[in-house]
Short mmCIF file of C-alpha atoms in Angstrom, two decimals:
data_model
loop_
_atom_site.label_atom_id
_atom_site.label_comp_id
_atom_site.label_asym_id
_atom_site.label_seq_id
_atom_site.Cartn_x
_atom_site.Cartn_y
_atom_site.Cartn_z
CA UNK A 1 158.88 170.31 139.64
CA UNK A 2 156.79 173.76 139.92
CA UNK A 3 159.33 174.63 136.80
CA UNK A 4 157.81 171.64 135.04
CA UNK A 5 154.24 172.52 135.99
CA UNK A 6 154.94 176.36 134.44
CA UNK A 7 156.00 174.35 130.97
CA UNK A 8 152.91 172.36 130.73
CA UNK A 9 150.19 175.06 131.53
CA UNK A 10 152.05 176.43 128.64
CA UNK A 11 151.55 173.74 126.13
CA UNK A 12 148.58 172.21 127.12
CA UNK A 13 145.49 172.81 125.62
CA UNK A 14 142.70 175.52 126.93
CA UNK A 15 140.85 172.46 128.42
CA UNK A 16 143.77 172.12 130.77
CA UNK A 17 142.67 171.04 134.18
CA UNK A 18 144.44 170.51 137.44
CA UNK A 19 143.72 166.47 137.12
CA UNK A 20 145.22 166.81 133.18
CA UNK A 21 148.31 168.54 135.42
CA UNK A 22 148.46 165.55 138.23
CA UNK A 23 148.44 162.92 135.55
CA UNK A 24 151.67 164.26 133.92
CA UNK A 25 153.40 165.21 137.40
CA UNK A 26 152.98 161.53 138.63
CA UNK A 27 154.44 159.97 135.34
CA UNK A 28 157.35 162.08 136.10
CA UNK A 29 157.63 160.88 139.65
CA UNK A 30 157.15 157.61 138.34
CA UNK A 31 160.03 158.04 135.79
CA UNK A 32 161.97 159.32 138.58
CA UNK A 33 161.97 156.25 139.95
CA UNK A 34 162.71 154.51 136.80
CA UNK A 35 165.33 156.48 136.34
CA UNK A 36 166.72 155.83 140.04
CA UNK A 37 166.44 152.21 138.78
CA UNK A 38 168.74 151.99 136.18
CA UNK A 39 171.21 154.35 138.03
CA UNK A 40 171.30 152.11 140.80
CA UNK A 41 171.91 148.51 138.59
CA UNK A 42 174.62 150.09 136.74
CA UNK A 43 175.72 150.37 140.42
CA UNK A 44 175.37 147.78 141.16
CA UNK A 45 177.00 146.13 138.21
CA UNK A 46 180.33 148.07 139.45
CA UNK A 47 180.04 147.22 143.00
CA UNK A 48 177.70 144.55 143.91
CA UNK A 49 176.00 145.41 147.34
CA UNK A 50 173.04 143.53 148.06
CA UNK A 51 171.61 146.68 149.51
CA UNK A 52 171.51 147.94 146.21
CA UNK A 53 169.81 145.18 145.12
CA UNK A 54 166.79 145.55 147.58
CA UNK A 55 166.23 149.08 146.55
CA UNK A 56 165.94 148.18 143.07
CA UNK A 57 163.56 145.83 144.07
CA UNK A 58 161.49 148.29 146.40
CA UNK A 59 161.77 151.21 143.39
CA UNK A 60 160.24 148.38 141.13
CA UNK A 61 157.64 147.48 142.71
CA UNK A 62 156.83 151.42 143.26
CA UNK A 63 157.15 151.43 139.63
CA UNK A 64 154.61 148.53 138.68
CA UNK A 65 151.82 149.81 141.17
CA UNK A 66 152.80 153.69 139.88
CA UNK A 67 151.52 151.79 136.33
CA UNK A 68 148.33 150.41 137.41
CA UNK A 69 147.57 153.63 139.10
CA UNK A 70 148.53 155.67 136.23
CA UNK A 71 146.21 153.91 133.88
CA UNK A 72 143.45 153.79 136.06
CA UNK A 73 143.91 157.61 136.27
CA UNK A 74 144.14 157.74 132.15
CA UNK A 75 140.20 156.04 132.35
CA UNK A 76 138.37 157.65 135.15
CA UNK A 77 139.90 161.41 133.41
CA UNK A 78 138.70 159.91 129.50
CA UNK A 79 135.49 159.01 131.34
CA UNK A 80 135.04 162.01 133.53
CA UNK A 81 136.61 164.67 131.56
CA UNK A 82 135.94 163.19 127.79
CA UNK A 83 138.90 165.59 127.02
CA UNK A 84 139.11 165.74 122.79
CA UNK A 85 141.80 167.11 120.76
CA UNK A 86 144.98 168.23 122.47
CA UNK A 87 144.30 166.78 126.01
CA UNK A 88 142.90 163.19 124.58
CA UNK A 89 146.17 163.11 122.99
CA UNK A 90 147.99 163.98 125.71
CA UNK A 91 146.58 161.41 128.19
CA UNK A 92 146.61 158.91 125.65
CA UNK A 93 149.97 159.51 125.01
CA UNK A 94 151.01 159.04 129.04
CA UNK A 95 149.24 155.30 128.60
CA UNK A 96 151.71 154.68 126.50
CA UNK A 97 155.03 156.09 127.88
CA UNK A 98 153.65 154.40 132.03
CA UNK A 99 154.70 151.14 129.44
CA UNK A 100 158.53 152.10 128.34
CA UNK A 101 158.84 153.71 131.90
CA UNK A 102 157.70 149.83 133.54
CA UNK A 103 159.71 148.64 130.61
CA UNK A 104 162.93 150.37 131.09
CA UNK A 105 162.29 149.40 135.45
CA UNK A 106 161.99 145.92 134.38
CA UNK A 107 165.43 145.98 132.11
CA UNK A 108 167.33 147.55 135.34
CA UNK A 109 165.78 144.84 137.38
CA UNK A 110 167.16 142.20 135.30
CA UNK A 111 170.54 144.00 134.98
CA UNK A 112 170.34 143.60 139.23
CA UNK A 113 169.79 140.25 139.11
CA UNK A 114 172.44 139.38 136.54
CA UNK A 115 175.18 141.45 138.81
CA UNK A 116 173.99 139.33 141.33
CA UNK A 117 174.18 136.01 140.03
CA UNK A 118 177.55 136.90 138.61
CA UNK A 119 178.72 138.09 142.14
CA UNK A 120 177.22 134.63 144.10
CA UNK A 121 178.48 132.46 141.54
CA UNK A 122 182.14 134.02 141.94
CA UNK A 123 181.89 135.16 138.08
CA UNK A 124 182.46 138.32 138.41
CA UNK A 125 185.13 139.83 135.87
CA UNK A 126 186.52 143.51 135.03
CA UNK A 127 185.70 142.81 131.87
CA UNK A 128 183.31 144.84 130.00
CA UNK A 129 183.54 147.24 132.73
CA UNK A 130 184.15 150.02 130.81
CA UNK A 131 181.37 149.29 128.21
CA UNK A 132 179.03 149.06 130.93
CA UNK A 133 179.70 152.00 132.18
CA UNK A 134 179.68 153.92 128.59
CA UNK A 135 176.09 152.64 127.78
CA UNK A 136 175.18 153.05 131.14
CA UNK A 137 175.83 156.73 131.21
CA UNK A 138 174.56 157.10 127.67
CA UNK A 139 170.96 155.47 128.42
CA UNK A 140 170.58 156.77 131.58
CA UNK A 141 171.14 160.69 129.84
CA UNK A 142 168.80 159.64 127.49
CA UNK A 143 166.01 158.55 129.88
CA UNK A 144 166.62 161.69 131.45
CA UNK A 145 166.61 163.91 128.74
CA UNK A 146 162.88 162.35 127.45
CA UNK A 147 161.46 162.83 130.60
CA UNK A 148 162.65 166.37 130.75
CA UNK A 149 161.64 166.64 127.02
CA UNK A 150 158.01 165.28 127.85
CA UNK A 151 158.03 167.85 131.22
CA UNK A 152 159.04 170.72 128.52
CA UNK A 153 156.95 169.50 125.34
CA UNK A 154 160.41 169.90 123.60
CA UNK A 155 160.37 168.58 120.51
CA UNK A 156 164.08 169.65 120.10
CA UNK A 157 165.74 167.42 123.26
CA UNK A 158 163.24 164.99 121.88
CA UNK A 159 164.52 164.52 118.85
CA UNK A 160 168.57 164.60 120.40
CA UNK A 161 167.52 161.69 121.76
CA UNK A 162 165.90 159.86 119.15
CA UNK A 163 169.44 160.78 117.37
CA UNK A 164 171.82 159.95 120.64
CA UNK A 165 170.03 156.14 120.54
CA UNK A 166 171.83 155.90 116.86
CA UNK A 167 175.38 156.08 118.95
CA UNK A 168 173.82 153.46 121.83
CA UNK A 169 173.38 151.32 119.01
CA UNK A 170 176.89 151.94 117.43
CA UNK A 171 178.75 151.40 120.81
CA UNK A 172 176.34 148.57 121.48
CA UNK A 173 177.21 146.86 118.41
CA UNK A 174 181.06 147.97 118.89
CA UNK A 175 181.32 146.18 122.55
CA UNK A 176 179.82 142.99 121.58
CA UNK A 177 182.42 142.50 118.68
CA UNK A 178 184.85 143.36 121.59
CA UNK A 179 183.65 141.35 124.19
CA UNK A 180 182.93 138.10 121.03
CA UNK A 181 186.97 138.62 120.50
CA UNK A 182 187.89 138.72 123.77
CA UNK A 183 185.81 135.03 124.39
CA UNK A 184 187.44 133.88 121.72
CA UNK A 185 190.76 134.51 122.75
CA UNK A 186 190.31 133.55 126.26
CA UNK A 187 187.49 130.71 126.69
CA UNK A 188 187.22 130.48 130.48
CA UNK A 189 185.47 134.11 130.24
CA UNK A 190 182.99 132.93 128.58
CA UNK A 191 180.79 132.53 131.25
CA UNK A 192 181.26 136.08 132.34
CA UNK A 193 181.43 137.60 129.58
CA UNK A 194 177.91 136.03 128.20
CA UNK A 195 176.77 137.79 131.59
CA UNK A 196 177.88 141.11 130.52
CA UNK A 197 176.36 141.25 126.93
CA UNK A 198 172.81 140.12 129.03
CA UNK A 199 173.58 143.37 130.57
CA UNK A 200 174.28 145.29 128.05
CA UNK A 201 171.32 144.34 125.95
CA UNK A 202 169.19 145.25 128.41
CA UNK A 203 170.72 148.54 128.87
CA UNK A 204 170.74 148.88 125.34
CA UNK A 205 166.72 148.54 125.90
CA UNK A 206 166.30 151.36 127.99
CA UNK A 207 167.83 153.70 125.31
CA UNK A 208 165.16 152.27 122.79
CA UNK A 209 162.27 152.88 125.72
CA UNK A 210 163.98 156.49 125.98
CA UNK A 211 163.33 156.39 122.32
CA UNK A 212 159.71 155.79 122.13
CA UNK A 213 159.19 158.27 124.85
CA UNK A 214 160.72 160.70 122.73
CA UNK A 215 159.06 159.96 120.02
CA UNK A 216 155.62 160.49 121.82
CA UNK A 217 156.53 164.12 122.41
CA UNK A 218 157.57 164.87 119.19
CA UNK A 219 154.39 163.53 118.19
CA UNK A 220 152.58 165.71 121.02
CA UNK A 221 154.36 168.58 120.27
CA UNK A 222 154.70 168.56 116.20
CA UNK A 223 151.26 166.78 115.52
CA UNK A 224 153.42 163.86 113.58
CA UNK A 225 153.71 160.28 114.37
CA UNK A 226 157.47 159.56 113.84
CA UNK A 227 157.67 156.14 114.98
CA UNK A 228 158.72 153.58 112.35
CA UNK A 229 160.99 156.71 110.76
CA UNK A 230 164.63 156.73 110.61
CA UNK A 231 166.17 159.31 111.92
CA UNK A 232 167.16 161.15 108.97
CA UNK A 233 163.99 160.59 107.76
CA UNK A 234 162.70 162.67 110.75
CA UNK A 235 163.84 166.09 110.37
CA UNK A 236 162.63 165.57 106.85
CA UNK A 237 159.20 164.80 107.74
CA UNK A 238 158.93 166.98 110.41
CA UNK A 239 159.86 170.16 108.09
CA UNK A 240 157.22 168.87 105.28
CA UNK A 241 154.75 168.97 107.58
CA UNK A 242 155.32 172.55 108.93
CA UNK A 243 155.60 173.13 105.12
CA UNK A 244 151.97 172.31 104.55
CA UNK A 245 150.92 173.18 107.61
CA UNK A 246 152.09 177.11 107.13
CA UNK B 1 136.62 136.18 111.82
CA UNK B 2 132.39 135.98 111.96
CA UNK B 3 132.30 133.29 114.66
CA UNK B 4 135.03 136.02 116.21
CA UNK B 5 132.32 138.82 115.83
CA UNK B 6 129.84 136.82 117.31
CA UNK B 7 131.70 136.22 120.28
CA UNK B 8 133.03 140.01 120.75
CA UNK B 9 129.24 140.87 120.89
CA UNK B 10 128.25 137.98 123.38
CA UNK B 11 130.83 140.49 125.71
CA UNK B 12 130.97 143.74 125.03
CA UNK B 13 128.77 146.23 126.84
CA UNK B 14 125.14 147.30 125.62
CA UNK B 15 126.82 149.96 124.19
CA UNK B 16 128.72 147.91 121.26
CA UNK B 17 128.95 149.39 118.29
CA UNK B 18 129.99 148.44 114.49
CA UNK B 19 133.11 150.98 115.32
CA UNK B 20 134.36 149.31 118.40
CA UNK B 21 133.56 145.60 116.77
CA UNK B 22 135.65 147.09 113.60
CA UNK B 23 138.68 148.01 116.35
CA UNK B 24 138.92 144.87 116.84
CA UNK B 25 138.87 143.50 113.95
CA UNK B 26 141.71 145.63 113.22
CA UNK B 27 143.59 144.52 115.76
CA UNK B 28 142.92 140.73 114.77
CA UNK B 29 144.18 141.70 111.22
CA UNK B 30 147.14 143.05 112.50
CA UNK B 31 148.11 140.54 114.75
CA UNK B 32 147.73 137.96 112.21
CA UNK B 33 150.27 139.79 110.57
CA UNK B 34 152.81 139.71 113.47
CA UNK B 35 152.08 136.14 113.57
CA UNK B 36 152.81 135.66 110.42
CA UNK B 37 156.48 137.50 110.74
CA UNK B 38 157.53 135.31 113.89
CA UNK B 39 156.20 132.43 112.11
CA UNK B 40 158.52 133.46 108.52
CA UNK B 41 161.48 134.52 110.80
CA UNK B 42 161.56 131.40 112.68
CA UNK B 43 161.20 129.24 109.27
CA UNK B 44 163.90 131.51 107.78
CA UNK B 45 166.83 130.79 110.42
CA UNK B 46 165.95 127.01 110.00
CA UNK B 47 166.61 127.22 106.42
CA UNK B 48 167.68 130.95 104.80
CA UNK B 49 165.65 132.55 101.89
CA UNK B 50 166.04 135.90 100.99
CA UNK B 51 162.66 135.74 99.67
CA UNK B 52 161.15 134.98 103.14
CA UNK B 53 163.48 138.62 104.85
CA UNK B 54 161.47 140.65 102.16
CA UNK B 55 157.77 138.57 102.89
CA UNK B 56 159.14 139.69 106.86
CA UNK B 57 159.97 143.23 106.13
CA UNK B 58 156.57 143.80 103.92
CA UNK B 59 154.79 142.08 107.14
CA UNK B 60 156.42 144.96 108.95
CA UNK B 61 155.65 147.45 107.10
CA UNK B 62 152.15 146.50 107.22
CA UNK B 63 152.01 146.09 111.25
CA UNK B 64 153.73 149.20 111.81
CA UNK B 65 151.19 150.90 109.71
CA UNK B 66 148.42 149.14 111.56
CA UNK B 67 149.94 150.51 115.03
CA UNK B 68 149.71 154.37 113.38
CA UNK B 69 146.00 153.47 112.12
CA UNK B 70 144.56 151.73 114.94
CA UNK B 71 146.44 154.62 117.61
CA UNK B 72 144.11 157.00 115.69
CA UNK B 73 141.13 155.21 115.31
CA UNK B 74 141.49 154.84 119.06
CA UNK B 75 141.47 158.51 119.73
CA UNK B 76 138.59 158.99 117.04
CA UNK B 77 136.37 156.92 118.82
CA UNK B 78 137.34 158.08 122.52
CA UNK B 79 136.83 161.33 121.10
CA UNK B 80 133.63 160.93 119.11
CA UNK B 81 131.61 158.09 120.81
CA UNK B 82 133.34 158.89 124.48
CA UNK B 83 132.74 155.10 125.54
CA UNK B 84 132.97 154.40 129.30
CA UNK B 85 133.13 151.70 131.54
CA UNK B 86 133.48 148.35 129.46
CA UNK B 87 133.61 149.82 126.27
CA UNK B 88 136.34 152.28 127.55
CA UNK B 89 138.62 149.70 129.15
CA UNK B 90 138.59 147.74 125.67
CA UNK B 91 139.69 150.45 123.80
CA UNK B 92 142.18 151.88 125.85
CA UNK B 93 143.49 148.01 125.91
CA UNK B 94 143.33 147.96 122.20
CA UNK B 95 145.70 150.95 121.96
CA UNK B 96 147.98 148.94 124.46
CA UNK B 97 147.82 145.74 123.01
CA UNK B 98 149.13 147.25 119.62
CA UNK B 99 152.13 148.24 120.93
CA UNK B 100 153.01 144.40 121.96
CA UNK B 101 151.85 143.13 118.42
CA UNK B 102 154.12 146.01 117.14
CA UNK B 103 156.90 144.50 119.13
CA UNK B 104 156.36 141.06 118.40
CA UNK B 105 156.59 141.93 115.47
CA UNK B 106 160.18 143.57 115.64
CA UNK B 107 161.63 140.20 117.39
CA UNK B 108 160.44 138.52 114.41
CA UNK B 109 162.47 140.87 111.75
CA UNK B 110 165.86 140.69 114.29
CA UNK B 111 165.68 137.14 114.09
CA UNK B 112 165.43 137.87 110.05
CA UNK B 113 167.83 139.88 110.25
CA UNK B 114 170.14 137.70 112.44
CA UNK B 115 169.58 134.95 109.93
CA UNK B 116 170.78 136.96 107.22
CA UNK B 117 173.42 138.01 108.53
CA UNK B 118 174.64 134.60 110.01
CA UNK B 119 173.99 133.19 106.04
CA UNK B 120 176.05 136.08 104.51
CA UNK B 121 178.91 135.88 106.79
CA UNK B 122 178.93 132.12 106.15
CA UNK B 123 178.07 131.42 109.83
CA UNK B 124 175.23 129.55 109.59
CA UNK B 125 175.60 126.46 111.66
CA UNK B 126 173.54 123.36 112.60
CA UNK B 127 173.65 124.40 116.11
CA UNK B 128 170.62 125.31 117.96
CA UNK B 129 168.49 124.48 115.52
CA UNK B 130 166.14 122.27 117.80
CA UNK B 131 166.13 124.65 120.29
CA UNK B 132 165.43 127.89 118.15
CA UNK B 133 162.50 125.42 116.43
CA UNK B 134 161.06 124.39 120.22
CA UNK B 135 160.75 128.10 121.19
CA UNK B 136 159.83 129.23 118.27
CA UNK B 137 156.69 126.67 118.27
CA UNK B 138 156.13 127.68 122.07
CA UNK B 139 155.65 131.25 121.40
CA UNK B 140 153.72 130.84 117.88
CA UNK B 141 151.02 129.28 119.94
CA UNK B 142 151.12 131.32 122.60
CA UNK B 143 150.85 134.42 120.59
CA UNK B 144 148.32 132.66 118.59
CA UNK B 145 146.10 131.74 121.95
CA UNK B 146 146.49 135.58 123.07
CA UNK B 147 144.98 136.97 120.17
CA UNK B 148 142.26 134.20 120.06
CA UNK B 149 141.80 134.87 124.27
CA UNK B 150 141.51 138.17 123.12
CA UNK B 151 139.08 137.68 120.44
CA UNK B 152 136.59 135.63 122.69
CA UNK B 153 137.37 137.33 125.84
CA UNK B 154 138.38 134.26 127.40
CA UNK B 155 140.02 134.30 130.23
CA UNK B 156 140.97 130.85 131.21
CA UNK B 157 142.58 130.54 127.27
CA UNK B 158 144.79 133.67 128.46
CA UNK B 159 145.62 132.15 131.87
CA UNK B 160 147.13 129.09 130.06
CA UNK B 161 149.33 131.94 127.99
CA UNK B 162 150.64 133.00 130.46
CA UNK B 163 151.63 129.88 132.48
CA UNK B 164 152.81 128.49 129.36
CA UNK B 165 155.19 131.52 129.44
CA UNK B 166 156.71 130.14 132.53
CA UNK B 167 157.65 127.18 130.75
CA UNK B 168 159.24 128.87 127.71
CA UNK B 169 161.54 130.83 130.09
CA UNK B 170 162.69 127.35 131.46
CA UNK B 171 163.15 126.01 127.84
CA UNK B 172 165.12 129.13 127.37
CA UNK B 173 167.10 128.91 130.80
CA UNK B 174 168.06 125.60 129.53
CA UNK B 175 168.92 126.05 125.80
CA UNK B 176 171.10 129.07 126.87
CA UNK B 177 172.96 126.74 129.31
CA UNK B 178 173.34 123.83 126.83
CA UNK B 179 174.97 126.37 124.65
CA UNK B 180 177.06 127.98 126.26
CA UNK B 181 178.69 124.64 127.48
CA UNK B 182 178.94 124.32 123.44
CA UNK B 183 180.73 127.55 123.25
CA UNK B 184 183.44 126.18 125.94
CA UNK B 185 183.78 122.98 124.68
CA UNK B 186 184.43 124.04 120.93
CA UNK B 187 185.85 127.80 120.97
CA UNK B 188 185.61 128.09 117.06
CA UNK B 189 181.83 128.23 117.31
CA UNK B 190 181.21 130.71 119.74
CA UNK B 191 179.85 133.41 116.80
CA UNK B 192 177.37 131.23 115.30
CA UNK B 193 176.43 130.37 118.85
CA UNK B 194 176.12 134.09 119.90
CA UNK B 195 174.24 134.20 116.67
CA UNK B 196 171.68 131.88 117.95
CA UNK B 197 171.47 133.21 121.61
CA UNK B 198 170.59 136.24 120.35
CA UNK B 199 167.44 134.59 117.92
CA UNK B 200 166.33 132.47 121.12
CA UNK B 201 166.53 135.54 122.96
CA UNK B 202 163.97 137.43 120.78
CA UNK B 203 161.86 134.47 120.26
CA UNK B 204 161.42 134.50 124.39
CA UNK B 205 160.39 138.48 123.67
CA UNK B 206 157.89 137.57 121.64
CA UNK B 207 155.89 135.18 124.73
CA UNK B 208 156.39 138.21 126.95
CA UNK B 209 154.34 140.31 124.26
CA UNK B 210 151.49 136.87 124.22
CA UNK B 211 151.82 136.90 127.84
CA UNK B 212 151.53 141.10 127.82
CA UNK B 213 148.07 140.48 125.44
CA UNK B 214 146.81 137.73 127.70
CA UNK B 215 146.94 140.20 131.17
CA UNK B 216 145.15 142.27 129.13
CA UNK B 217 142.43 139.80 128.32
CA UNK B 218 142.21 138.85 131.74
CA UNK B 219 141.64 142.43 133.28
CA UNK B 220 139.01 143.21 130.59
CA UNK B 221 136.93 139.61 131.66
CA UNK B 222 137.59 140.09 135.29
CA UNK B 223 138.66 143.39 135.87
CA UNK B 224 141.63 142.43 137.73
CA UNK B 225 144.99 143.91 136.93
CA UNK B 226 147.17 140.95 137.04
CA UNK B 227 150.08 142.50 135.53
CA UNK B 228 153.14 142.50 137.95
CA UNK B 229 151.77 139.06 139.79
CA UNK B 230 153.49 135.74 139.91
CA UNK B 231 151.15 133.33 137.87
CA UNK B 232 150.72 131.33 141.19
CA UNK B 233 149.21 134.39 142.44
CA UNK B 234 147.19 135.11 139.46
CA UNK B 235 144.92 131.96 140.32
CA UNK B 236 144.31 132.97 143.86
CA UNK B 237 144.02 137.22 143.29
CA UNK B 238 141.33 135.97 140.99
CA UNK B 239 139.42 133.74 143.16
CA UNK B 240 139.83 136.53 145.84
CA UNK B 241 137.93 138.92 143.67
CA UNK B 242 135.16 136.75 142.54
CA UNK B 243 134.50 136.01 146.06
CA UNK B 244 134.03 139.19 146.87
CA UNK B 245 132.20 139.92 143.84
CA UNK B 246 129.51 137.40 144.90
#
């Protein structure tokens, strides 16, 4: 973390203040525990353990009062501080990304509770197994990678990941053809394999909260409000407006 | 939208100003809009018109504009009137309850989208129809009541959003269990049934975002954060607080 701390003196604002520095520190911690979240239900989705399932329940409910706090913190610092400019945007910006952290917690949550309902109703199934695990990984890299992006204002990893939800989507889109053939072919996994798409849907959901969190620091760091832009469109826009702004 | 006005002054803080009353006018605007998309999305998987995807997608374009405009008029008015206590929690809710119009919004053009492609592919199908029209009218309203809680700050119109959300999730529960018994019993349809799983499951996004607005109504009349409580709860946690309020 003290890493982390060193990046954010650096890009914050002059009006940077050791409340300014708490505010981002605990949305990391409470991303951490998003994070821990999602690892844990894709777990959990492999293996069911009920154990697993009562510490995704515990880390939510860490996560939800980490929210409340966090925006309570966002008014008393507006109201204390009246920070403009840089540091307005900047604590504005955490409102927002405490609501894709919850977000992405409450997707992991369900993914716990379908593994479970699967394993008590005796539907479990290898299938999809493998696609749970790709998307898995993929989403849970990305979460990662925009929390470390938000810790380093880096607009770069930000924008990786803006690009790496492209290929969620592809390999989203790719399993569900799969796993539609595969019901087809074999009817009496339909049950389980309705269960698995659920799953990967909402995994598929945590890459788009990844997303907007990355989008947020690009729009910290560059000055440019990207959401609502393709991709490709991003660079583009991003370079026209260091054009006019140099 | 003057009876509206009326009522935002009857609650807003002494300090109430033509900027803060024109925030939330915005916001009505643009949730009209989302409205309107769920509303065209819904009427264009009953019955497909091309013409209705671009009335959707110019909807969008509009909303997502809104969530840009009102995001900065937000952060010019923290910045330039630095509003506290009430005045402060309403904006900073304004900036949040964007984000759920925004995503409202979104549901509405995948279930466009899911339309189209389920008319292009030839896969429209008679099924679900009743049960894609029940939800759809479920959530309409409720989105409707959130934004009408919202504008006169009532808070017993947003509890009733979100206990009616209870009851879409059953409605849901149970159309996704009807189908799925569809998909076993006649293989052949299991696409176009996907197809409409997917459009019910969007349409049940869209009463999260209502109930989402509705919280939000209810912590800026009562200043309790209900978010993360069972609605049973909600009732009581209330109660609790005006009690020891008096």
């Amino acid at each position: 973390m003290s890493d982390l701390k060193v990046d954010f003196a650096r890009h914050i604002s002059s009006e940077f203040n050791e409340e300014l520095e708490e505010l981002c520190a605990d949305l990391l911690k409470m991303g951490g525990l998003a994070e821990r979240q999602v690892r844990l239900a894709v777990q959990c989705q492999e293996q069911f353990d009920s154990a697993l399932v009562d510490q995704i329940k515990e880390a939510e409910n860490a996560v939800n009062a980490w929210e409340i706090r966090i925006d309570e913190l966002v008014a008393t610092l507006i109201a204390r501080r009246q920070p403009a400019a840089t540091d307005l945007r900047l604590v504005l910006v955490v409102s927002k990304v405490v609501r894709d952290l919850e977000r992405a917690g409450d997707e992991a949550n369900k993914v716990a509770q379908m593994a479970q309902q699967a394993h008590e109703s005796g539907k479990s199934s290898a299938v999809g197994l493998v696609e749970v695990r790709a998307i898995g990984d993929q989403v849970l890299r990305m979460l990662g990678d925009s929390l470390t992006a938000f810790a380093r204002m880096d607009a770069d990893m930000a924008l990786d990941v803006a690009r790496h939800d492209k290929e969620v989507d592809r390999t989203y889109q790719s399993a569900l053809r799969s796993l539609a053939t595969h019901m087809i072919e074999d009817p009496r996994e339909i049950g389980p394999v309705l269960n698995v798409m659920w799953i990967l849907r909402a995994l598929e959901r945590v890459g788009d909260h990844a997303t907007n969190i990355a989008e947020h620091v690009i729009y910290l760091v560059k000055g440019t409000d990207i959401r609502h832009l393709s991709v490709n469109n991003v660079a583009e826009t991003l370079k026209k407006a260091e054009d006019l702004a140099s």
